[in-house]
Coordinates of C-alpha atoms in Angstrom, one line a residue:
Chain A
X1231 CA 42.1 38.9 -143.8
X1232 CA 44.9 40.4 -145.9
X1233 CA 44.5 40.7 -149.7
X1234 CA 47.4 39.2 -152.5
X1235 CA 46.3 40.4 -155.8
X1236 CA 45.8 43.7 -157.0
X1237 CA 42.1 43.0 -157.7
X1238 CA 41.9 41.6 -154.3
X1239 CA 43.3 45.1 -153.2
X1240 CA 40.8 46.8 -155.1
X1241 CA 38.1 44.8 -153.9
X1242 CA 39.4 45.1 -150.1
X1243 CA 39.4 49.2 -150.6
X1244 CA 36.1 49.1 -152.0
X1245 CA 35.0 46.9 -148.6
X1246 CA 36.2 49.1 -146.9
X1247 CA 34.5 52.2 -147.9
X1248 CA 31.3 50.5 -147.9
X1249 CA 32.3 49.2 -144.1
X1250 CA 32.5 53.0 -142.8
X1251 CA 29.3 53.9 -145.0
X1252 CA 27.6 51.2 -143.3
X1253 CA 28.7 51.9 -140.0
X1254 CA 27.8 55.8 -140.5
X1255 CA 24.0 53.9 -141.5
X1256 CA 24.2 52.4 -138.2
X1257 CA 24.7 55.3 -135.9
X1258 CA 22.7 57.5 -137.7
X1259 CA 19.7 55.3 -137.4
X1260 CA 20.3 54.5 -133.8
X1261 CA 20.8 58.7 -133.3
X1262 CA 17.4 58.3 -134.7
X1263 CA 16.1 55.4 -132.4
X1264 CA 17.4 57.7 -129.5
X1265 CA 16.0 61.4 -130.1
X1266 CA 14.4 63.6 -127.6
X1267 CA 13.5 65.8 -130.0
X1268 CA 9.5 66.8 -130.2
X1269 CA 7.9 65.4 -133.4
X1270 CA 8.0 66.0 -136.9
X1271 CA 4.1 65.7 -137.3
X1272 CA 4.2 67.4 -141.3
X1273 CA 7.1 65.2 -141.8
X1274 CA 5.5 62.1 -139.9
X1275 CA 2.2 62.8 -141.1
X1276 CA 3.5 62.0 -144.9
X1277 CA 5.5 59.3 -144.1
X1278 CA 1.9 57.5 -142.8
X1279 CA 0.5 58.6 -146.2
X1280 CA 3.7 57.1 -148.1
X1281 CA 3.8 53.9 -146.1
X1282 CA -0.5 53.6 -146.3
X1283 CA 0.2 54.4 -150.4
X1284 CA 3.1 51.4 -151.0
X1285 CA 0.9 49.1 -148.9
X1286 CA -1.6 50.2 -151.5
X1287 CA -4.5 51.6 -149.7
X1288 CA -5.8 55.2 -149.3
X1289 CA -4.6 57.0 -147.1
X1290 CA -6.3 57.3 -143.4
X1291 CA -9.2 60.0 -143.0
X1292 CA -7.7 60.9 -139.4
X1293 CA -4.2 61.1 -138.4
X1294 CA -4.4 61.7 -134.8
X1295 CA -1.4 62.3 -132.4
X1296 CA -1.0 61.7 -128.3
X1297 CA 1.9 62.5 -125.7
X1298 CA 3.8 58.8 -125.1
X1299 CA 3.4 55.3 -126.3
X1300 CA 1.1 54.6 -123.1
X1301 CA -1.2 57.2 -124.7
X1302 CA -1.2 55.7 -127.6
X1303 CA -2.3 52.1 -126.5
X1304 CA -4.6 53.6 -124.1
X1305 CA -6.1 56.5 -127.0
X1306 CA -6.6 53.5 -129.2
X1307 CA -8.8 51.3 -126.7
X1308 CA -10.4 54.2 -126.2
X1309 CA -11.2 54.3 -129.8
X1310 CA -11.9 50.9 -130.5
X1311 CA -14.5 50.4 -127.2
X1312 CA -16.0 53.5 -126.9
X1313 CA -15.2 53.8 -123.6
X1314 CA -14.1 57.1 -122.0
X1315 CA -12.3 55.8 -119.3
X1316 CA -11.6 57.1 -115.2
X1317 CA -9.6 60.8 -114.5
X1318 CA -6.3 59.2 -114.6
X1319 CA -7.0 58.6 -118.4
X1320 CA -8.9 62.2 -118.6
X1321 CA -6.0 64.0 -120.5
X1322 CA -5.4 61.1 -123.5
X1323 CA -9.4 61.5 -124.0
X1324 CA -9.7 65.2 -123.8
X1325 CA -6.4 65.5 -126.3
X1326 CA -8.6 62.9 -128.5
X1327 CA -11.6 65.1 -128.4
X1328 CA -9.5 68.3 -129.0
X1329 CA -8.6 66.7 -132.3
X1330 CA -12.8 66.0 -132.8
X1331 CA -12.2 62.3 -131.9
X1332 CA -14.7 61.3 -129.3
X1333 CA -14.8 57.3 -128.4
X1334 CA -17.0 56.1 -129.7
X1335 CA -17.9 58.2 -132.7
X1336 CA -15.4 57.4 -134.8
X1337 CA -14.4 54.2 -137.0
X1338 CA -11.3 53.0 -136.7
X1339 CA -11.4 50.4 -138.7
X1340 CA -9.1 46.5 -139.0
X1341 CA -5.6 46.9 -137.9
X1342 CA -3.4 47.3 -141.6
X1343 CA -0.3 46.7 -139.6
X1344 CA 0.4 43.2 -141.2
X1345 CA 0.7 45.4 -144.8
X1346 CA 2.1 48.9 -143.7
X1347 CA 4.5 47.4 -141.7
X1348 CA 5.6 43.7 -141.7
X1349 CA 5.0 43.0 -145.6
X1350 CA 7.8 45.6 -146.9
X1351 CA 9.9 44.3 -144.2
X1352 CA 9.9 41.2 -145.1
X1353 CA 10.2 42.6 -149.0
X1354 CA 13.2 44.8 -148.5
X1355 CA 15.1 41.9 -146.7
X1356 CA 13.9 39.6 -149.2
X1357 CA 15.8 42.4 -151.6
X1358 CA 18.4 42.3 -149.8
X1359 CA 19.3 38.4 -148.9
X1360 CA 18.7 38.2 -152.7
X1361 CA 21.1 40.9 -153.9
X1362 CA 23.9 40.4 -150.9
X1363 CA 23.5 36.4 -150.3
X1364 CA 22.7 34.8 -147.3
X1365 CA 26.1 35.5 -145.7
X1366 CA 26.6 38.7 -147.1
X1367 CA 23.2 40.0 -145.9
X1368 CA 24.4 38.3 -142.5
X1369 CA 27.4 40.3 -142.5
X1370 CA 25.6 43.8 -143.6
X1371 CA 22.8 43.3 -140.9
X1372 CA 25.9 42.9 -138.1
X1373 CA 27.5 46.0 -139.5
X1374 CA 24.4 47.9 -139.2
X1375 CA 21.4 46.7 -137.3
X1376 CA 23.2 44.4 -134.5
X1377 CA 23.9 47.8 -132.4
X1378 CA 20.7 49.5 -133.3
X1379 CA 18.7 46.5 -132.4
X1380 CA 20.4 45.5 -129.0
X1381 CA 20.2 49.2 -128.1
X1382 CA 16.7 50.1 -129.1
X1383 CA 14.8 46.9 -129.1
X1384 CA 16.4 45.1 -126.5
X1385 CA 16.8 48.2 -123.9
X1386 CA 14.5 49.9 -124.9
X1387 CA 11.3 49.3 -126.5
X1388 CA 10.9 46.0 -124.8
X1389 CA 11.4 47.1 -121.3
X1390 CA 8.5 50.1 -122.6
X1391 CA 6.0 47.5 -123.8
X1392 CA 6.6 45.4 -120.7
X1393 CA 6.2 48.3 -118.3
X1394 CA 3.1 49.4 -119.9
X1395 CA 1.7 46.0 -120.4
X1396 CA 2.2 45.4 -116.2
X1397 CA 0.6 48.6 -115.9
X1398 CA -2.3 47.7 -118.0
X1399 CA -2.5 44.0 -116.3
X1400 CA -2.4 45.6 -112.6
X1401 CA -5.4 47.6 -113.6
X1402 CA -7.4 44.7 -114.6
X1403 CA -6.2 42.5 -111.8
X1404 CA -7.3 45.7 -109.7
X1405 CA -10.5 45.8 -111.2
X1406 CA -11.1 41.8 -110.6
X1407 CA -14.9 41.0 -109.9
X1408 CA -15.7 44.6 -111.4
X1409 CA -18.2 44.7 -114.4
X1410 CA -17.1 43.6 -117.7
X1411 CA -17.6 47.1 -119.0
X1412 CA -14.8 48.4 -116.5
X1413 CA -12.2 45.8 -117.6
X1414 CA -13.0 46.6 -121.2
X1415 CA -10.8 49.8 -121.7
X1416 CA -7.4 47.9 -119.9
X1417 CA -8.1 44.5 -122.2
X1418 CA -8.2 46.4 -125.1
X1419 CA -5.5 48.5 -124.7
X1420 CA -2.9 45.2 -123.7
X1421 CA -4.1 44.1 -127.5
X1422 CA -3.4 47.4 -129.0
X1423 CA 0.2 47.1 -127.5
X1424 CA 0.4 44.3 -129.9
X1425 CA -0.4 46.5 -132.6
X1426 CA 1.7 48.7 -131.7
X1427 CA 4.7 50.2 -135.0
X1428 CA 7.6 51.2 -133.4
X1429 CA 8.4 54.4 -134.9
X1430 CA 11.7 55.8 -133.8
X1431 CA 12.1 52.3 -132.3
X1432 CA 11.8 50.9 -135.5
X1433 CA 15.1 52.5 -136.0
X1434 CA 16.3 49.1 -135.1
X1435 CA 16.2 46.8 -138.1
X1436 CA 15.4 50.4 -140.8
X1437 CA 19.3 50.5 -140.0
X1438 CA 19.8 47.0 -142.2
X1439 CA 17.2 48.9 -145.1
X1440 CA 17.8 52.6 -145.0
X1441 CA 15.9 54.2 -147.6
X1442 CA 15.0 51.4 -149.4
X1443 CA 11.9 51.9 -151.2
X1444 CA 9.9 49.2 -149.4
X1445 CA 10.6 50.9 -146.5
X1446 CA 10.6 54.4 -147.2
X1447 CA 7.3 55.5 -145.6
X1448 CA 8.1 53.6 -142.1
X1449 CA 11.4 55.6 -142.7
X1450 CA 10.1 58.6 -142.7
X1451 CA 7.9 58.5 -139.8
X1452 CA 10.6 56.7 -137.5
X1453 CA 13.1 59.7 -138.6
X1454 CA 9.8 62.0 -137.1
X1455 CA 8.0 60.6 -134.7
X1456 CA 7.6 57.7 -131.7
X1457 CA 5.3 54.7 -131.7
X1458 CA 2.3 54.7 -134.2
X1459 CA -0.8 52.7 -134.6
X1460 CA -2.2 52.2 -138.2
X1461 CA -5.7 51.1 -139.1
X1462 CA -7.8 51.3 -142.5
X1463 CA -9.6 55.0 -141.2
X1464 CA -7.5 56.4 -138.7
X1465 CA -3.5 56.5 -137.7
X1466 CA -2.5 57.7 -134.2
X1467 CA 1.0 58.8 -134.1
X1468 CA 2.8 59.6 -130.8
X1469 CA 5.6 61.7 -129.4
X1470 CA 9.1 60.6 -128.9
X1471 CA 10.5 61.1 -125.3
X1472 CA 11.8 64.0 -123.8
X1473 CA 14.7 62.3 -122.2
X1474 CA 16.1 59.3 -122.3
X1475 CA 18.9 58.2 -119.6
X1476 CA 21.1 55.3 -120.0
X1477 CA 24.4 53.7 -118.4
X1478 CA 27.4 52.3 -120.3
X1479 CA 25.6 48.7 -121.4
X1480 CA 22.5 51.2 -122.9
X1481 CA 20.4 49.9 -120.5
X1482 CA 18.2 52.6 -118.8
X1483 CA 19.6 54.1 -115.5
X1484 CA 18.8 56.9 -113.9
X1485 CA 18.7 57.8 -110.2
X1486 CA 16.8 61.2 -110.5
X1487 CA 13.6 60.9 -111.8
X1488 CA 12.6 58.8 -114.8
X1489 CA 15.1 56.8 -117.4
X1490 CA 12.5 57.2 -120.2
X1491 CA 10.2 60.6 -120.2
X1492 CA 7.5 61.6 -122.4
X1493 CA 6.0 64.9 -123.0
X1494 CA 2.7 64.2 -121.5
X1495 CA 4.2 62.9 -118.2
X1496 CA 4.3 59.1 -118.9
X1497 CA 8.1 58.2 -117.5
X1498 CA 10.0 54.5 -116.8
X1499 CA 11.9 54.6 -113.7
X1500 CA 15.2 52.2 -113.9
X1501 CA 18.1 51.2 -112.8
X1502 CA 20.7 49.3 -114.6
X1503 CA 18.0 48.3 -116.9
X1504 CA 15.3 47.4 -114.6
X1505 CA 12.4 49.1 -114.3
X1506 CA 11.5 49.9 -110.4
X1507 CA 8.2 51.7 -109.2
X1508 CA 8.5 55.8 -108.9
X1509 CA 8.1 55.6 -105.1
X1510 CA 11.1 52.6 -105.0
X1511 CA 12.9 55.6 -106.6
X1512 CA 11.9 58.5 -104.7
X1513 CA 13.3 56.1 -101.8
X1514 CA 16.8 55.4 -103.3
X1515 CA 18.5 58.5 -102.2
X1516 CA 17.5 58.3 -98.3
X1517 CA 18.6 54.3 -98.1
X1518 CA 19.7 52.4 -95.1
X1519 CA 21.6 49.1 -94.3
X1520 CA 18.6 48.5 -92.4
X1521 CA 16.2 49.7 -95.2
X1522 CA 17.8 47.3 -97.7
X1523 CA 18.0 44.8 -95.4
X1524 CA 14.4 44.6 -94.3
X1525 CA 13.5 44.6 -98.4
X1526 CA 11.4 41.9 -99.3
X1527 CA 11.6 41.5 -102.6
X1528 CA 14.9 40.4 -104.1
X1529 CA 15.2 42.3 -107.3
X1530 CA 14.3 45.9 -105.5
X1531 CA 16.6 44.9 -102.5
X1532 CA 19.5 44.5 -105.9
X1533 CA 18.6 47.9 -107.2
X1534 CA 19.0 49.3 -103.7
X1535 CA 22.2 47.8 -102.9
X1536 CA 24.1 48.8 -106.5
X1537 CA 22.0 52.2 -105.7
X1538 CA 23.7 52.3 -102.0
X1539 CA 26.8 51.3 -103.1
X1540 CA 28.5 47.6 -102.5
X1541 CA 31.6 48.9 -101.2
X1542 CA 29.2 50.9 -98.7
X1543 CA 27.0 48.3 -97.8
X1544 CA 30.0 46.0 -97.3
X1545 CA 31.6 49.2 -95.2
X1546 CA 28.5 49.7 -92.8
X1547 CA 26.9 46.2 -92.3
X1548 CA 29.9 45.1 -91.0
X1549 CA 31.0 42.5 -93.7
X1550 CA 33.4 40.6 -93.4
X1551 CA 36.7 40.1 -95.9
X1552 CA 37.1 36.4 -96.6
X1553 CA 40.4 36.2 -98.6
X1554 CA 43.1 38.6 -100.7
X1555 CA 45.7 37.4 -103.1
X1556 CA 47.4 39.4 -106.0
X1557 CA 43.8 39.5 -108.3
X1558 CA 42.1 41.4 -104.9
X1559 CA 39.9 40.8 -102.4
X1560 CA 36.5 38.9 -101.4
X1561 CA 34.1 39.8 -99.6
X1562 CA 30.9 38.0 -97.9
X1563 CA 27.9 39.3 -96.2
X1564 CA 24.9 37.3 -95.6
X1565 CA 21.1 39.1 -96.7
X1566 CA 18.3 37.0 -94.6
X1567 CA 16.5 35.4 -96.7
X1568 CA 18.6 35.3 -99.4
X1569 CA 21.4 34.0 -101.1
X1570 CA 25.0 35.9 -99.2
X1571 CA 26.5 38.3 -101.3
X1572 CA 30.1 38.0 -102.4
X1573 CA 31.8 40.0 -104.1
X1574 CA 35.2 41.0 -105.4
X1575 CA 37.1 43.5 -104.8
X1576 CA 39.5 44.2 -107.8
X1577 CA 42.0 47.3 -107.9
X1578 CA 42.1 48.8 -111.3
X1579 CA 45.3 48.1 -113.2
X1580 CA 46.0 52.0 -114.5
X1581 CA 46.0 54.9 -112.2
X1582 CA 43.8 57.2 -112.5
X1583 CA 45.0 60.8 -113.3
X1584 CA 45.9 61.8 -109.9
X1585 CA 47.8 58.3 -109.5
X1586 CA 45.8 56.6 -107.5
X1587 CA 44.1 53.5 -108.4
X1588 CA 40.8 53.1 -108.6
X1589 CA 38.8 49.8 -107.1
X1590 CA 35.8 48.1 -107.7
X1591 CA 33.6 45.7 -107.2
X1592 CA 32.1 42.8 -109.0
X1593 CA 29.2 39.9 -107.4
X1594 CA 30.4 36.7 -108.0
X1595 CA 28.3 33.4 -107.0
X1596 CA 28.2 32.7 -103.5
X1597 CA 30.4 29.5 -104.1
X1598 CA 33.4 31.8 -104.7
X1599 CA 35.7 31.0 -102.1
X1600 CA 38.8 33.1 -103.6
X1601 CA 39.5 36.7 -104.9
X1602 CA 41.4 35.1 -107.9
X1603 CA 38.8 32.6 -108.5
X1604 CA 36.1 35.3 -108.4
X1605 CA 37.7 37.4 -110.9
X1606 CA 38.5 34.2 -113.0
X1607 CA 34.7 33.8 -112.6
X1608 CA 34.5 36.7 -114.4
X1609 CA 35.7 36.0 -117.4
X1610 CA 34.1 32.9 -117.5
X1611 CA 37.6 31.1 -117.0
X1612 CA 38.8 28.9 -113.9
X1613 CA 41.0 29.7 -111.3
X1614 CA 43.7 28.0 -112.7
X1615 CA 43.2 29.1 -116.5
X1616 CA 43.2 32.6 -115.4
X1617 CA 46.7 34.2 -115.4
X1618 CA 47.2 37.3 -117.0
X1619 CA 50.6 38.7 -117.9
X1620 CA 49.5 42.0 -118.2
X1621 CA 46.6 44.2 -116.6
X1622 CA 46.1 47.7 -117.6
Chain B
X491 CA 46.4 36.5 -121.8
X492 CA 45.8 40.1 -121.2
X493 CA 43.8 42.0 -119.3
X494 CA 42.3 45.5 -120.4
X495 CA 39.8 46.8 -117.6
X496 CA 36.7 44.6 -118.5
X497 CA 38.2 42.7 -121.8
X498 CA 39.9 39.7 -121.7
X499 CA 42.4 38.9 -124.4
X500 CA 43.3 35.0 -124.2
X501 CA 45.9 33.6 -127.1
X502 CA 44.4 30.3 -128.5
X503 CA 46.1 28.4 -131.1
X504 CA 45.0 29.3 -134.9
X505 CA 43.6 25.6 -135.3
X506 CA 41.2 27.4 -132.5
X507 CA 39.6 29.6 -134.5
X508 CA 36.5 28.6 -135.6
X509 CA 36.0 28.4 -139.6
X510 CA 34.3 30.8 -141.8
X511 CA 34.9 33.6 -139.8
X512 CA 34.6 37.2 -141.6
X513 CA 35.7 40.2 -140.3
X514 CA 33.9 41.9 -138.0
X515 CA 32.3 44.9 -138.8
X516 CA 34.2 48.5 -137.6
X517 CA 33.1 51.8 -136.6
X518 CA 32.3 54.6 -138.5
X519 CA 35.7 55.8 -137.9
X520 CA 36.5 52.6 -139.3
X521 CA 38.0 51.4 -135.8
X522 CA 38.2 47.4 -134.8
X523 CA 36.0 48.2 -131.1
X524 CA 36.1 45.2 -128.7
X525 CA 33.9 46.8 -126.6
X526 CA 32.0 50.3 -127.0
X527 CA 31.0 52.3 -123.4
X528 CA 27.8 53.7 -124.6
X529 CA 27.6 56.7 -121.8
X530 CA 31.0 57.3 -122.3
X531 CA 31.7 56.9 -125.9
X532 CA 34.9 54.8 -124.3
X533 CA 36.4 52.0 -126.4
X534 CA 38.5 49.1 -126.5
X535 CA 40.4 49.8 -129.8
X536 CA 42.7 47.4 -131.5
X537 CA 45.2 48.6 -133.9
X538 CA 48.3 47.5 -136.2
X539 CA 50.3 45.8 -138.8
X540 CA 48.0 43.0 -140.4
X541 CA 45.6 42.6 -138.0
X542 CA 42.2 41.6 -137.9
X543 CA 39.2 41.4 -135.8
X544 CA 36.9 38.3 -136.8
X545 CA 33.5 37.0 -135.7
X546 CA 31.2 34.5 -136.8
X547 CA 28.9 35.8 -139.7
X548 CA 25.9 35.2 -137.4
X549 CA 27.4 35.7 -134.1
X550 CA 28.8 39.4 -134.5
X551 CA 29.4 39.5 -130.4
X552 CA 31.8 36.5 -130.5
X553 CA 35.3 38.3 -131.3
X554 CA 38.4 36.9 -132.7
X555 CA 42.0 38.9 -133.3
X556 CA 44.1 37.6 -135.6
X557 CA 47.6 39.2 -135.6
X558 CA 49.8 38.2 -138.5
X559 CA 52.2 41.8 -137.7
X560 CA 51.8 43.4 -134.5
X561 CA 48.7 44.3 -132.4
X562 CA 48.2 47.3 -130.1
X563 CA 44.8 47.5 -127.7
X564 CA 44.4 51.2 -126.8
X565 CA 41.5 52.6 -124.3
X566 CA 40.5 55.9 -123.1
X567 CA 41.0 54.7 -118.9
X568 CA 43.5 52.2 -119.7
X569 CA 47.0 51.7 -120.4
X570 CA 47.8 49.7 -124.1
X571 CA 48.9 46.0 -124.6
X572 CA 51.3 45.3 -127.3
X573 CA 49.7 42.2 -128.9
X574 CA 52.5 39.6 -130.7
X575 CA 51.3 37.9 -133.3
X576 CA 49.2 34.6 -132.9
X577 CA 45.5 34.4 -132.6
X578 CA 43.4 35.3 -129.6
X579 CA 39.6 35.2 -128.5
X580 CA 38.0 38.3 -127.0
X581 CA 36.3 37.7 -123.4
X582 CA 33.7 40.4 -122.3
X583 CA 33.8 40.4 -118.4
X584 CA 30.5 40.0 -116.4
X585 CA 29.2 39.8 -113.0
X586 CA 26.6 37.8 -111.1
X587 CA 23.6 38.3 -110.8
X588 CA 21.0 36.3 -109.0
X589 CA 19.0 34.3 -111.7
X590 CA 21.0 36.2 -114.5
X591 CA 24.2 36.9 -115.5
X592 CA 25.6 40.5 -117.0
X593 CA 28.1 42.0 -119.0
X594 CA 30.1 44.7 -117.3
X595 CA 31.1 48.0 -119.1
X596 CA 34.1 50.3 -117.8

């Protein structure tokens, strides 16, 4: 709000400088939170030491590094158990023994994630809160870590740790009735998912703390490196992706191959943020109104109709326009066993460059019964309430 | 109320606004952005003569304009609103979803 006095002035310019330095914080840790760049393993590598040294112990004996987070989880059950795993797991043992790390010959030793990583968290926002106040450190975590966070933690690192958790579950669930010994490697890697450090992910909340000095080793290794795992003897540090795909929310989308993809071959198909199977995706570009229709499962028959198209699937299953008024149209098409799919079809407001206008198309619930009403939908308002003077 | 693509500007009355509000924080190009495409880089940008973009100090996504001059919402696919002064809440537009509901981004 504006400012009267000339101190108030002063005050306000100096607000202001330290809003644009905050939101340059902001973008260059979420940069960080996204690179595809290969790792930094000198520059990682002394960050662990750093972080192991304010947590005040000596440093680990081994710093050991695999191709993706999955690697990782899996690498460090393999560790912990001894166990060498099947062939699909061949290529995270053999790059363990490369480094001279065979299961079951070396100590890992407890987990020191609780003091490498969550204590001097807690420290530098302790810092923080104390120096800025509660609503000041409020207002400096929205202008730097809200972004950061929704983007890497929200899109990305949780839909990673639940893919590879499913992953690791189907395997035991696979295995059901098997030996103990067999289940062994799967259950121990689900709890070293828990263990997991986020590295670059951990660009997330580092974008409230910067450099602070709490933080500065977990710094350094999330501006090098991808998901880590630190216990008393040994660290295993992992690569960040080679690619990472998303659409205009940040979720991860890609309809060519995987959304997420690490260096040793580990990838995430999605679409629009959920995560599908690689052979739901290898389907996607040969789909059918018949194909879609005959889907059983109601999320994957979603992906493939926003894959199709709506405005296709409306087009060549025959559906059937219910009502137009001045907001657009709506349009109904039942899906057996499931609930019918309306949707609105709205004409964008400015033309596009060669003057025509674009349209588009939005589901609304099924209880929709006009175009205005679905478009009031939304926006959360009622059919009444909604009455804009100007679209653009 | 206007509509910009996927933004909804509706005028409330200033007794509306909730109290304590702070304003929100901007871009690095010190911008007020409603809304941010991240594929495209896109953005719902408001500009002007004494005006603010609020939110509350813990809900950063709930926006507020406050417009004590003039207002002016510029975006990349869209043409501007001219925004007279008054207060206004900010609604992001989303679509249904089957057990969910999501934002939408233009």
């Amino acid at each position: 709000m504006s400012e009267q006095t000339t101190s108030g002035t002063a005050s306000a310019a100096r607000r202001h400088d330290d809003d644009i330095r905050l939101a340059e914080q902001g973008e260059r840790w979420l940069a960080t939170g996204l690179s595809c760049e290969p790792a930094d393993r000198a520059g990682a590598e002394a960050g662990v030491r750093i972080a192991y040294a304010l947590a005040g112990l000596p440093a680990p004996r081994h710093i050991l590094w695999l191709g993706s987070p999955a690697a990782g989880a899996l690498g460090v059950a393999m560790l912990r158990t001894g166990q060498r795993g099947g062939r699909r797991d061949e290529h995270i043992r053999q790059a363990l023994e490369a480094q001279g790390a065979r299961p079951g010959e070396l100590e890992l030793g407890r987990s020191v994630r609780p003091k490498v990583r969550t204590r001097p968290w807690a420290q530098a926002r302790a810092a923080l809160t104390a120096k800025l106040g509660g609503t000041g450190f409020a207002r400096h975590w929205a202008a730097t870590a809200r972004r950061p966070w929704q983007q890497l933690t929200d899109q990305l690192a949780t839909p990673l740790r639940t893919r590879i958790d499913a992953d690791l579950a189907g395997r035991l669930s696979a295995r059901a009735g098997q030996t103990d010994q067999v289940a062994e490697l799967p259950q121990a890697a689900r709890e070293a998912l828990l263990d997991a450090i986020g590295g670059q992910h951990d660009a997330a909340w580092l974008a409230a703390f910067d450099s602070h000095p709490d933080v500065d080793g977990l710094a350094r290794v999330a501006g090098s490196a991808g998901w880590w795992w630190a216990f008393e003897h040994v660290a295993v540090l992992t690569e960040r992706p080679v690619a990472v795909h998303r659409d205009n929310l940040g979720r991860l989308h890609h309809g060519d191959g995987p959304a997420l993809f690490y260096p040793d071959g580990f990838g995430l198909h999605a679409w629009s943020g959920m995560p599908i199977t690689a052979e739901v995706a290898a389907e996607l570009p040969h789909l059918t109104v018949e194909r879609i229709r005959g889907e059983g499962n109601a999320e994957m028959r979603r992906v493939m109709l926003e894959h199709f198209g709506f405005d296709r699937y409306l087009r060549e299953s025959g559906a059937s326009k219910t009502q137009s008024d001045e907001c657009g149209t709506l349009w109904r098409v039942t899906l057996p066993g499931d609930e019918p799919l309306v949707m609105v079809e709205v004409l964008n407001s400015s033309p596009e460059p060669d003057g025509t206008f674009r349209t588009y198309f939005l589901r609304v619930p099924p209880t929709i019964r006009t175009a205005r009403a679905g478009v009031a939908w939304t926006f959360d308002l009622t059919e009444e309430e909604y009455v804009p003077l100007q679209q653009t | 109320m206007f509509r910009q693509g996927d933004v909804l500007v509706v005028p409330i009355a200033r007794e509306e606004l909730p109290e304590g509000l702070m304003d929100a924080p901007r871009d690095r190009r010190n911008r007020m952005v409603l809304a941010l495409g991240e594929a495209t880089g896109h953005a719902h940008v408001l500009t002007g003569e004494r005006a603010s973009m609020l939110c509350p100090p813990d809900e950063p996504g709930r926006l507020y304009l406050l417009i004590e001059g003039y207002g002016r919402l510029a975006h990349e696919e869209h043409g501007p609103i001219a925004l007279a002064p008054g207060a206004y809440k900010v609604v992001r537009q989303r679509e249904y979803f089957p057990g969910a509901i999501r934002p939408v981004a233009d």
